[in-house]
Short mmCIF file of C-alpha atoms in Angstrom, two decimals:
data_model
loop_
_atom_site.label_atom_id
_atom_site.label_comp_id
_atom_site.label_asym_id
_atom_site.label_seq_id
_atom_site.Cartn_x
_atom_site.Cartn_y
_atom_site.Cartn_z
CA UNK P 6 43.51 -41.97 -31.05
CA UNK P 7 39.71 -41.30 -29.31
CA UNK P 8 36.16 -43.56 -30.15
CA UNK P 9 34.01 -39.97 -29.50
CA UNK P 10 32.64 -37.62 -31.53
CA UNK P 11 33.64 -33.96 -30.25
CA UNK P 12 30.23 -33.10 -27.69
CA UNK P 13 32.22 -36.60 -25.67
CA UNK P 14 29.58 -38.91 -27.01
CA UNK P 15 30.82 -42.19 -27.74
CA UNK P 16 30.76 -43.48 -31.23
CA UNK P 17 28.51 -46.38 -33.02
CA UNK P 18 30.77 -46.63 -36.13
CA UNK P 19 34.12 -45.61 -36.30
CA UNK P 20 35.39 -44.48 -40.05
CA UNK P 21 39.25 -43.67 -41.60
CA UNK P 22 39.48 -42.73 -45.66
CA UNK P 23 43.01 -42.12 -47.52
CA UNK P 24 43.93 -41.51 -51.28
CA UNK P 25 46.67 -41.35 -53.64
CA UNK P 26 47.45 -40.41 -57.07
CA UNK P 27 51.04 -41.69 -58.20
CA UNK P 28 52.31 -39.74 -59.32
CA UNK P 29 50.03 -36.72 -58.90
CA UNK P 30 48.33 -36.49 -61.31
CA UNK P 31 48.79 -39.92 -61.85
CA UNK P 32 46.60 -43.70 -60.63
CA UNK P 33 43.99 -43.17 -58.47
CA UNK P 34 44.06 -45.25 -55.82
CA UNK P 35 41.73 -45.21 -52.60
CA UNK P 36 41.11 -47.05 -49.05
CA UNK P 37 38.31 -47.10 -46.61
CA UNK P 38 38.25 -48.96 -43.27
CA UNK P 39 34.97 -49.06 -40.84
CA UNK P 40 34.61 -50.07 -37.20
CA UNK P 41 31.57 -50.85 -34.73
CA UNK P 42 32.01 -49.61 -31.56
CA UNK P 43 30.92 -53.91 -31.50
CA UNK P 44 34.21 -54.70 -33.43
CA UNK P 45 33.00 -55.62 -36.59
CA UNK P 46 35.05 -54.37 -39.31
CA UNK P 47 35.31 -54.11 -43.01
CA UNK P 48 37.54 -52.38 -45.56
CA UNK P 49 37.68 -51.68 -48.88
CA UNK P 50 40.29 -50.25 -51.66
CA UNK P 51 40.21 -49.78 -55.11
CA UNK P 52 41.98 -48.37 -58.56
CA UNK P 53 39.83 -45.30 -60.11
CA UNK P 54 41.26 -44.31 -62.68
CA UNK P 55 43.16 -40.90 -63.40
CA UNK P 56 43.45 -37.91 -61.53
CA UNK P 57 45.62 -35.98 -58.43
CA UNK P 58 45.15 -36.78 -54.85
CA UNK P 59 41.96 -34.36 -54.52
CA UNK P 60 40.01 -36.41 -56.82
CA UNK P 61 41.79 -39.61 -55.03
CA UNK P 62 40.50 -38.15 -51.18
CA UNK P 63 37.56 -36.96 -51.90
CA UNK P 64 36.30 -40.15 -53.76
CA UNK P 65 37.90 -42.36 -50.77
CA UNK P 66 35.59 -39.82 -48.79
CA UNK P 67 32.44 -40.79 -51.16
CA UNK P 68 32.90 -44.51 -51.37
CA UNK P 69 33.33 -44.27 -47.00
CA UNK P 70 30.34 -42.51 -47.20
CA UNK P 71 28.25 -45.46 -49.81
CA UNK P 72 30.24 -47.90 -47.58
CA UNK P 73 28.66 -47.06 -44.36
CA UNK P 74 24.90 -46.20 -46.15
CA UNK P 75 25.13 -49.67 -46.72
CA UNK P 76 26.62 -51.08 -43.67
CA UNK P 77 24.80 -49.12 -40.92
CA UNK P 78 20.80 -49.39 -39.49
CA UNK P 79 20.50 -45.79 -39.93
CA UNK P 80 17.14 -46.78 -37.12
CA UNK P 81 20.32 -48.23 -34.59
CA UNK P 82 23.17 -45.78 -35.33
CA UNK P 83 23.38 -42.58 -33.34
CA UNK P 84 26.92 -41.54 -34.18
CA UNK P 85 29.59 -41.78 -37.13
CA UNK P 86 32.95 -40.47 -36.59
CA UNK P 87 34.95 -40.44 -39.99
CA UNK P 88 38.47 -39.50 -39.88
CA UNK P 89 40.63 -38.31 -43.18
CA UNK P 90 43.77 -36.48 -43.61
CA UNK P 91 43.20 -33.78 -46.27
CA UNK P 92 42.86 -30.91 -45.09
CA UNK P 93 41.58 -29.81 -48.68
CA UNK P 94 38.67 -31.97 -48.73
CA UNK P 95 37.41 -32.49 -45.05
CA UNK P 96 37.37 -29.00 -45.01
CA UNK P 97 35.58 -28.61 -48.27
CA UNK P 98 33.27 -30.84 -47.52
CA UNK P 99 32.71 -28.86 -44.33
CA UNK P 100 32.18 -25.75 -45.75
CA UNK P 101 34.75 -24.96 -43.88
CA UNK P 102 37.16 -23.37 -46.78
CA UNK P 103 36.76 -20.54 -47.89
CA UNK P 104 38.82 -20.52 -51.42
CA UNK P 105 36.14 -23.46 -52.37
CA UNK P 106 37.97 -25.00 -55.70
CA UNK P 107 35.36 -24.88 -59.05
CA UNK P 108 37.59 -28.15 -59.75
CA UNK P 109 36.38 -30.15 -56.96
CA UNK P 110 32.16 -28.49 -56.88
CA UNK P 111 30.69 -32.08 -57.79
CA UNK P 112 32.58 -34.05 -55.78
CA UNK P 113 31.53 -31.55 -52.89
CA UNK P 114 27.97 -31.62 -53.51
CA UNK P 115 27.29 -35.62 -53.95
CA UNK P 116 29.64 -36.03 -50.58
CA UNK P 117 27.62 -33.18 -48.84
CA UNK P 118 24.61 -35.12 -50.28
CA UNK P 119 25.44 -38.66 -48.67
CA UNK P 120 26.78 -36.73 -45.37
CA UNK P 121 23.27 -36.05 -45.08
CA UNK P 122 21.29 -39.13 -45.41
CA UNK P 123 23.79 -40.58 -42.17
CA UNK P 124 22.99 -39.80 -38.33
CA UNK P 125 24.50 -37.60 -36.13
CA UNK P 126 27.99 -37.72 -39.09
CA UNK P 127 30.96 -36.05 -38.03
CA UNK P 128 33.38 -35.65 -40.10
CA UNK P 129 37.35 -34.95 -38.76
CA UNK P 130 40.67 -33.99 -39.84
CA UNK P 131 43.49 -35.67 -38.58
CA UNK P 132 47.66 -35.90 -39.06
CA UNK P 133 48.73 -38.11 -41.56
CA UNK P 134 50.72 -40.36 -38.82
CA UNK P 135 47.49 -40.98 -37.10
CA UNK P 136 45.68 -42.54 -40.37
CA UNK P 137 48.24 -45.15 -40.57
CA UNK P 138 45.56 -47.80 -40.82
CA UNK P 139 43.97 -46.15 -43.88
CA UNK P 140 47.53 -45.68 -45.64
CA UNK P 141 48.73 -48.80 -44.95
CA UNK P 142 45.70 -50.29 -46.71
CA UNK P 143 46.04 -47.93 -49.46
CA UNK P 144 49.73 -48.76 -49.59
CA UNK P 145 49.55 -52.28 -49.75
CA UNK P 146 46.79 -52.66 -52.14
#
């Protein structure tokens, strides 16, 4: 999997997130992995209560953004690439979803606010089979 942004620039930080609700709706779990270009890695998982899969995925994205804010040096970080396998959440957060869900508004606003505070951030949808590390972390937590 490429460690470059859409414009071809190498990224300083890569992040993957995933969320699930079992059953759907049900108990939500979230996971994320942060990895620097220097090889530093941070992992986080948590059980966050009750909701549906969109709640879990959005909360996983928000947790990822918050952890990045706590972890990175904004002055030294030139680029961040975050990947997730939820088209609903990725496209909603990027305002690419014309049918924005009113139910996701509070998550969208929080995620967009956090995204604005991070330098040169790119949020990208990937197929589920390419999000295997975050998925495995989620399933084994």
